Coordinates of C-alpha atoms in Angstrom, one line a residue:
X532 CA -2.2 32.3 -5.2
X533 CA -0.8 31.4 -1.9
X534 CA 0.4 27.1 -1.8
X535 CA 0.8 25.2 1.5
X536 CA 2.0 21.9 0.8
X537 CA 1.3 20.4 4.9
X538 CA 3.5 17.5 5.4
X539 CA 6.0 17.2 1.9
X540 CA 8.8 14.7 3.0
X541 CA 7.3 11.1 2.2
X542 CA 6.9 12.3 -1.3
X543 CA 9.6 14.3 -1.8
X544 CA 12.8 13.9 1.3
X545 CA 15.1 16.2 -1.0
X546 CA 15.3 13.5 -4.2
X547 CA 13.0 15.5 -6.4
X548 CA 11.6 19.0 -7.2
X549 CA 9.3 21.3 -6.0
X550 CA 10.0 24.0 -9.4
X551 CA 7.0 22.9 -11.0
X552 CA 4.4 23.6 -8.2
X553 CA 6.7 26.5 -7.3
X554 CA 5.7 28.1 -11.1
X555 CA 2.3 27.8 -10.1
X556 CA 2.0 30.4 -6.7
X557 CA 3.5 31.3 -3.4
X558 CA 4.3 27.9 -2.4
X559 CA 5.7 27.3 1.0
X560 CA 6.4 23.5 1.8
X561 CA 6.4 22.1 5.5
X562 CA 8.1 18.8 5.7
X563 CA 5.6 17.3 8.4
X564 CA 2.6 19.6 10.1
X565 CA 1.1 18.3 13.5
X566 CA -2.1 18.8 14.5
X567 CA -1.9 22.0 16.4
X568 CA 0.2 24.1 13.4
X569 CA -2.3 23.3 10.9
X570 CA -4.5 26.0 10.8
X571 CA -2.1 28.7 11.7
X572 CA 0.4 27.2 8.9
X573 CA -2.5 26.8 6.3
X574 CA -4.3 30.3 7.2
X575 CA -4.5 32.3 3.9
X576 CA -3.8 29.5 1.7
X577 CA -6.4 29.0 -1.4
X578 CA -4.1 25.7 -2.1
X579 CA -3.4 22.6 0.5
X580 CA -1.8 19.6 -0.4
X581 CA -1.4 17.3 2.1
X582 CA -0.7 14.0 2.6
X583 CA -1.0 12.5 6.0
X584 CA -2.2 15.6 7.7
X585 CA -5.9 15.2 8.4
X586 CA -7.8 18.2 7.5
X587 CA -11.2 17.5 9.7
X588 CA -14.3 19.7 10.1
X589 CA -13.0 21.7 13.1
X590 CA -9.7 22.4 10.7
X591 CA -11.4 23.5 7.4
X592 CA -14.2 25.3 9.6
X593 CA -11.1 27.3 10.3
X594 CA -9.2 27.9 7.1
X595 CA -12.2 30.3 4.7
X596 CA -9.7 30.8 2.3
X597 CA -9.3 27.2 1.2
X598 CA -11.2 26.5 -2.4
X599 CA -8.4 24.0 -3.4
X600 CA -7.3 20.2 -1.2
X601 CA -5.1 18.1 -3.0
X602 CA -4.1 14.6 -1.5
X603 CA -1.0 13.5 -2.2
X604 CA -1.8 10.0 -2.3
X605 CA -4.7 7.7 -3.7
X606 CA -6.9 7.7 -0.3
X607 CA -8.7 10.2 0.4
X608 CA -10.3 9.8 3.9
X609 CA -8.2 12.1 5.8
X610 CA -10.1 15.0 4.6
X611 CA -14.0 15.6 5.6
X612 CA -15.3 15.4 2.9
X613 CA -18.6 16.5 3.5
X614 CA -17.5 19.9 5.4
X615 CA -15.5 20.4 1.9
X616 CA -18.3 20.1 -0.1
X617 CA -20.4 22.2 1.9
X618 CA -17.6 24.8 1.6
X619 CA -17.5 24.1 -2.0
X620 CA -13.7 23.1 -1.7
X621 CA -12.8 21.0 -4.5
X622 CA -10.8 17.8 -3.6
X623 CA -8.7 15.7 -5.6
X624 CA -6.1 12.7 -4.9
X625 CA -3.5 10.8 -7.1
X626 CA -5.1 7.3 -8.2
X627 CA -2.7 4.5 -9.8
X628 CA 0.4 6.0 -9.4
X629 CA 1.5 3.5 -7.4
X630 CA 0.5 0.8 -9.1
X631 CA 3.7 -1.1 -11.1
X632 CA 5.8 -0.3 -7.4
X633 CA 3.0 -2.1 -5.1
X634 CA 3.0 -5.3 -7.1
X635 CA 6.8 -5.2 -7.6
X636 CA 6.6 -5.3 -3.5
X637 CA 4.4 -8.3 -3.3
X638 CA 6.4 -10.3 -5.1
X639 CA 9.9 -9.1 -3.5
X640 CA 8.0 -10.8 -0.2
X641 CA 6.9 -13.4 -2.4
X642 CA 10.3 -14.2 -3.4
X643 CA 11.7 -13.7 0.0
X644 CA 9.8 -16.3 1.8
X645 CA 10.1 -18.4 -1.1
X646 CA 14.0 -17.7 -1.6
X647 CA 14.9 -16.3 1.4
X648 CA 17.5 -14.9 0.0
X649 CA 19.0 -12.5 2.8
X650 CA 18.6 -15.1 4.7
X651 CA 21.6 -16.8 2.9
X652 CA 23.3 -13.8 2.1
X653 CA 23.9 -13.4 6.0
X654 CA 24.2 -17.2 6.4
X655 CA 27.5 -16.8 3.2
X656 CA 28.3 -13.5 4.9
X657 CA 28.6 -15.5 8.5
X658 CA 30.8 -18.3 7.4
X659 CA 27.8 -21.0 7.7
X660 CA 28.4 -21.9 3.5
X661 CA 32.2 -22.6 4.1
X662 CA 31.2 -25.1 7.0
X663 CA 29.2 -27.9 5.2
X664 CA 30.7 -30.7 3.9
X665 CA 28.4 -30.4 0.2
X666 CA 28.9 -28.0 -1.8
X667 CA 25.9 -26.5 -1.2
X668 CA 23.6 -25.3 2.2
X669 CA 20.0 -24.8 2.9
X670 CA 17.9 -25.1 6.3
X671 CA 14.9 -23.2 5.5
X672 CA 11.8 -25.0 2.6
X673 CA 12.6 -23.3 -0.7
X674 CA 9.2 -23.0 -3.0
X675 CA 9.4 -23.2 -6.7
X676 CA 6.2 -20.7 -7.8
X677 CA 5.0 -21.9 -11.3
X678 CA 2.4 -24.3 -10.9
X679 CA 1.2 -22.5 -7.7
X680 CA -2.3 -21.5 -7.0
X681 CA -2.5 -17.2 -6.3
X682 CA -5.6 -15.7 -5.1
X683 CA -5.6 -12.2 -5.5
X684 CA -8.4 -10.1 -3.4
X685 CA -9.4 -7.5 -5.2
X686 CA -8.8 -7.0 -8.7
X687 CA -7.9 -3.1 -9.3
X688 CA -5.0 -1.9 -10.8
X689 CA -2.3 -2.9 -8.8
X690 CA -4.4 -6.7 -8.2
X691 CA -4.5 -6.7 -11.9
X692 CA -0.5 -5.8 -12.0
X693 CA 0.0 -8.9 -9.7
X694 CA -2.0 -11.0 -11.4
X695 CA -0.1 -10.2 -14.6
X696 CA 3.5 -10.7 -12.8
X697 CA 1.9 -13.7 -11.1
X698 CA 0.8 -15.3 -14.4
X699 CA 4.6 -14.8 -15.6
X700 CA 5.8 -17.1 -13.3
X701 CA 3.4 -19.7 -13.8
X702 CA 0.8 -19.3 -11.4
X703 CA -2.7 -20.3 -11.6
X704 CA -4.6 -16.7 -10.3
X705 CA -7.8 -16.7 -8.9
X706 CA -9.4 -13.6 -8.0
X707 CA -12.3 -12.2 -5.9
X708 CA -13.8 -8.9 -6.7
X709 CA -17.3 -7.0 -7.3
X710 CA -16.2 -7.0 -10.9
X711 CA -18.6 -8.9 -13.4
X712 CA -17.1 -12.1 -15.1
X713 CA -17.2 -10.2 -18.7
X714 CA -14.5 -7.4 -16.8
X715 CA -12.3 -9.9 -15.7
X716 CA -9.5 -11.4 -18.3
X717 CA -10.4 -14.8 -19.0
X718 CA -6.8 -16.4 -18.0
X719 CA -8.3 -15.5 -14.1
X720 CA -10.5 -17.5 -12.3
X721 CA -13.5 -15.7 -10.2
X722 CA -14.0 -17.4 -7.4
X723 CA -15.7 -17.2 -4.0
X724 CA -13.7 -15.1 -1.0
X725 CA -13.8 -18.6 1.2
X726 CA -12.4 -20.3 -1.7
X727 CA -9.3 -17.7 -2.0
X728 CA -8.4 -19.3 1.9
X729 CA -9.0 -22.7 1.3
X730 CA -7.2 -23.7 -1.9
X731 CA -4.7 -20.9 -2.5
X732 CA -1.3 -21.2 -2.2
X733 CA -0.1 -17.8 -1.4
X734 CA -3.1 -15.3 -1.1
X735 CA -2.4 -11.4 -1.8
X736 CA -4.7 -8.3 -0.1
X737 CA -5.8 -5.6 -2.7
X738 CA -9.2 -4.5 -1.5
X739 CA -10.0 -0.9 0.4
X740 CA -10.3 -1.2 4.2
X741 CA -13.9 -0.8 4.6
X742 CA -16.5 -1.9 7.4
X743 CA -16.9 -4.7 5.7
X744 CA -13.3 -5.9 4.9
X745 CA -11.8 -4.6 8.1
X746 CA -10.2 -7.8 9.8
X747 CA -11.5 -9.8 6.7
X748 CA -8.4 -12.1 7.8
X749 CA -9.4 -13.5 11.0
X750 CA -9.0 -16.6 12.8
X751 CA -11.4 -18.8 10.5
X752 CA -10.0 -17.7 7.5
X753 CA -6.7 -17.9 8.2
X754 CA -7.5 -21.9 9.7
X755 CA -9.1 -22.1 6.5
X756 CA -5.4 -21.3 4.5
X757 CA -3.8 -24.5 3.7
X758 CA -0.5 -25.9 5.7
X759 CA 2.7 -24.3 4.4
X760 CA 0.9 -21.1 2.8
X761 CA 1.7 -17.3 2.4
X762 CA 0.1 -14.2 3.1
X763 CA 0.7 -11.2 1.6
X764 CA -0.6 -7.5 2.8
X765 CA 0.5 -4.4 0.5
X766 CA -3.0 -2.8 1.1
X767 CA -4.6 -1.9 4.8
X768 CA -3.2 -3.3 7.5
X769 CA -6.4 -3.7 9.3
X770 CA -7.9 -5.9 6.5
X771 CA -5.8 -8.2 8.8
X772 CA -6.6 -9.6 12.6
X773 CA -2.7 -9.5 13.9
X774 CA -3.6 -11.6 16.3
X775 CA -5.0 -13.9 14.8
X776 CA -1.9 -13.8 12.2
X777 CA 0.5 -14.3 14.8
X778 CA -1.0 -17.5 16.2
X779 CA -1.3 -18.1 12.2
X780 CA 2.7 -18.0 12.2
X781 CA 3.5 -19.3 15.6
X782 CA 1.6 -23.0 15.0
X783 CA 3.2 -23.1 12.1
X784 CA 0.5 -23.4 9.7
X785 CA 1.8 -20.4 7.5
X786 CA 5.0 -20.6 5.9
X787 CA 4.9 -17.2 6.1
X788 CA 3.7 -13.5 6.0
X789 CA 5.1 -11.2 3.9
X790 CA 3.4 -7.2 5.0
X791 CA 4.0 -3.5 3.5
X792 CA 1.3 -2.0 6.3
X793 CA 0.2 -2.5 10.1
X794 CA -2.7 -1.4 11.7
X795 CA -1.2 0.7 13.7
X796 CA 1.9 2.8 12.1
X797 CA 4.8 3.7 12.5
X798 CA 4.8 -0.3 14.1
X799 CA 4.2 -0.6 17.7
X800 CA 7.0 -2.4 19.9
X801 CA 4.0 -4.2 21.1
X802 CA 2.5 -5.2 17.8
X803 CA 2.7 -9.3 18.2
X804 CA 4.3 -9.5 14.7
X805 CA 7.4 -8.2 14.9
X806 CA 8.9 -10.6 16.8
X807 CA 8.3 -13.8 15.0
X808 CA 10.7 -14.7 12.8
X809 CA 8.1 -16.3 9.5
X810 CA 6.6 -12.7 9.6
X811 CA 8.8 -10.3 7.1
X812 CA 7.2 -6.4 7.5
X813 CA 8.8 -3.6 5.6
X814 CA 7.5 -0.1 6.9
X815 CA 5.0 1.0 4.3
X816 CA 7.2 1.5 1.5
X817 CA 6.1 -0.1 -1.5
X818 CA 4.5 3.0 -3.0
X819 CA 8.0 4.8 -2.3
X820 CA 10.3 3.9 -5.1
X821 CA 11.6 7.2 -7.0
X822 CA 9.3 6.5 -10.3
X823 CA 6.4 6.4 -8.3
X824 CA 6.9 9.8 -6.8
X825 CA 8.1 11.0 -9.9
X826 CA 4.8 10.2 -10.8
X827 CA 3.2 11.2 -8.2
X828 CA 4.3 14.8 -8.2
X829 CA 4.1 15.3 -11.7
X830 CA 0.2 14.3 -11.1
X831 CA -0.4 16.5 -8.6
X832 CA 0.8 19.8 -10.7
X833 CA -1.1 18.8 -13.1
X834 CA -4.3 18.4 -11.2
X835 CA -3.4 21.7 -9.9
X836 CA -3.5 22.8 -13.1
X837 CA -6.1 21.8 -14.4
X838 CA -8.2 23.3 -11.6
X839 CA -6.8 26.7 -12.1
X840 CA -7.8 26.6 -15.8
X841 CA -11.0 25.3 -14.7
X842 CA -11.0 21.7 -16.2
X843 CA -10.9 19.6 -13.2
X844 CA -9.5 16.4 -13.1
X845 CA -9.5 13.4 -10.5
X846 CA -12.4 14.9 -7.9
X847 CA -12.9 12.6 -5.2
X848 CA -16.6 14.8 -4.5

C-alpha cells in the first residue's frame, strides 16, 4: 500500500517518528507540498495524509487511486469533501488532541497581560529593577484573576478545559454554546453571546469559524467589552474583525489581546496588530507542544489502522 504523507513538518520537524506509519506501507513523507507537486507527488497513492495541503476537486479528480485521506489536524475543510464522497474516499481527521495544550495557551496569555512577566524579565535583565529607589518596580496594571468574571464562547473540549483551569483560579465562568442547560456543569453560567461582551472580564474564543461567527468580534461588541478587559483568540482568527481590535487596543479600552491565530497566516507585515504594543500574538502554536503531537501521530496510525482492518474510526463523511 503506497503512503504519501503531503506536508509532514508541523507535526513532526524531526522530534518524533514516522516507524509506526512506516510498518504500515510504502510511506514516502514530504515535508511541505505546494500546490503544483500535489498530484504528481500523490499519483499512485491509496493513502494521503495531509495537513495544510488542500486536496480540492480538480486535485482528487486527478489522483483515482486515492480510497484513503487522513487530516492531520481536527478541521477538516481543506479537503472537498463532496468530490470524496462521490469517489467513495473515506476521510478522517484527529479531534481533541489538542485539547489540554490550547487551554494551557490561553492562559499563558492570560497570565501574560495580567503578569506581564517578560515584560519584567527584560525590564531586570535591562538594569531598570536596580534603578528605583523601593525595593520593588512596576509601570504596567497587574490583575489578580480570582474573583474575575470569564466568558468562554463555545463550550467544546478545549472551552470546557479553560473553563476547568479558569474555575481553579477563582473565576466566575460564563459560557455561551448550542449546548442545552442539562449538558452544561452546573458551576457554569449560560448566558446570552451579548452578555459574554458586556459583563466579562476577560472573554476567550472557542467556537468554529463559520458564516455565522466569522468576525463575530466586531466593532459593537468589542464597544460593548468593559474598560480594562482581555481578549483571548486560540480558535479562528477570522472569528475576529482586526480592525476593529486594533482601534479596540489603540483607545485603550482593552487592557489587552492575547492571540494564537490571524486571519491571514503566516502574519502579514501589514496586519494592524502587530505593531501595537497591548496586542501579544504567538504564531499558531498552541496545538504544537510535543504531547500533543505525540498524540497526534499516534492517532493517526491508528485511524489508519483501523481503516485497513475495516473498522473505521473518526469519519468526517
Amino acid at each position: 500500500m503506497k503512503i504519501v504523507v503531503l506536508d509532514g513538518y508541523t507535526l513532526n520537524p524531526g522530534d518524533l517518528s514516522w516507524d509506526e506509519l512506516k510498518a504500515l506501507g510504502d510511506v514516502t513523507i514530504y515535508d511541505r507540498t505546494d500546490s503544483v507537486n500535489i498530484v504528481q507527488r500523490a499519483l499512485g497513492s491509496e493513502v494521503l495524509l495531509t495537513n495544510k495541503t488542500v486536496l480540492d476537486k480538480s486535485v482528487l479528480n486527478s489522483l483515482p487511486d486515492v480510497k484513503y485521506i487522513g487530516v492531520l489536524a481536527t478541521g477538516y475543510n481543506i479537503v472537498d469533501l463532496e468530490m470524496a464522497r462521490e469517489k467513495d474516499i473515506v476521510v478522517t481527521n484527529i479531534p481533541a488532541y489538542s485539547t489540554v495544550s490550547v487551554a494551557q495557551m490561553v492562559f499563558a496569555h492570560i497570565l501574560n497581560i495580567t503578569q506581564r512577566v517578560a515584560h519584567y524579565a527584560h525590564e531586570v535583565q535591562n538594569g531598570m529593577w536596580g534603578t528605583q529607589p523601593d525595593f520593588c518596580y512596576w509601570n504596567t496594571p497587574l490583575v489578580e484573576l480570582e474573583g474575575k468574571r470569564m466568558g468562554i464562547i463555545g463550550l467544546g473540549n478545549i472551552g470546557k478545559a479553560t473553563a476547568r483551569i479558569a474555575s481553579a483560579f477563582g473565576m466566575h465562568v460564563v459560557v455561551y454554546t448550542s449546548k442545552k442547560e442539562s449538558e452544561i456543569p452546573r458551576e457554569y453560567e449560560k448566558v446570552e453571546l451579548n452578555e459574554i461582551f458586556k459583563t466579562c472580564d476577560i472573554v476567550s474564543l472557542h467556537c468554529p469559524l463559520t458564516d455565522t461567527t466569522k468576525k463575530m468580534v466586531n466593532s459593537e461588541r468589542l464597544s460593548m467589552m468593559k474598560q480594562g478587559a482581555i481578549l483571548i483568540n486560540t480558535s479562528r482568527g477570522d472569528l475576529i474583525d482586526e480592525r476593529a481590535l486594533e482601534s479596540a487596543l489603540l483607545s485603550g479600552r482593552l487592557l489587552g489581546a492575547g492571540l494564537d491565530v490571524l486571519s491571514l497566516e503566516p502574519a502579514s507585515g501589514e496586519n494592524p496588530l502587530l505593531r501595537l504594543n497591548n496586542c501579544f500574538i504567538t504564531p499558531h502554536i498552541a496545538w504544537a507542544t510535543r504531547e500533543s503531537r505525540e498524540r497526534l501521530m499516534k492517532q493517526a496510525v491508528e485511524n489508519l489502522k483501523s481503516w485497513i482492518v475495516g473498522k473505521i474510526i473518526n469519519n468526517v463523511l
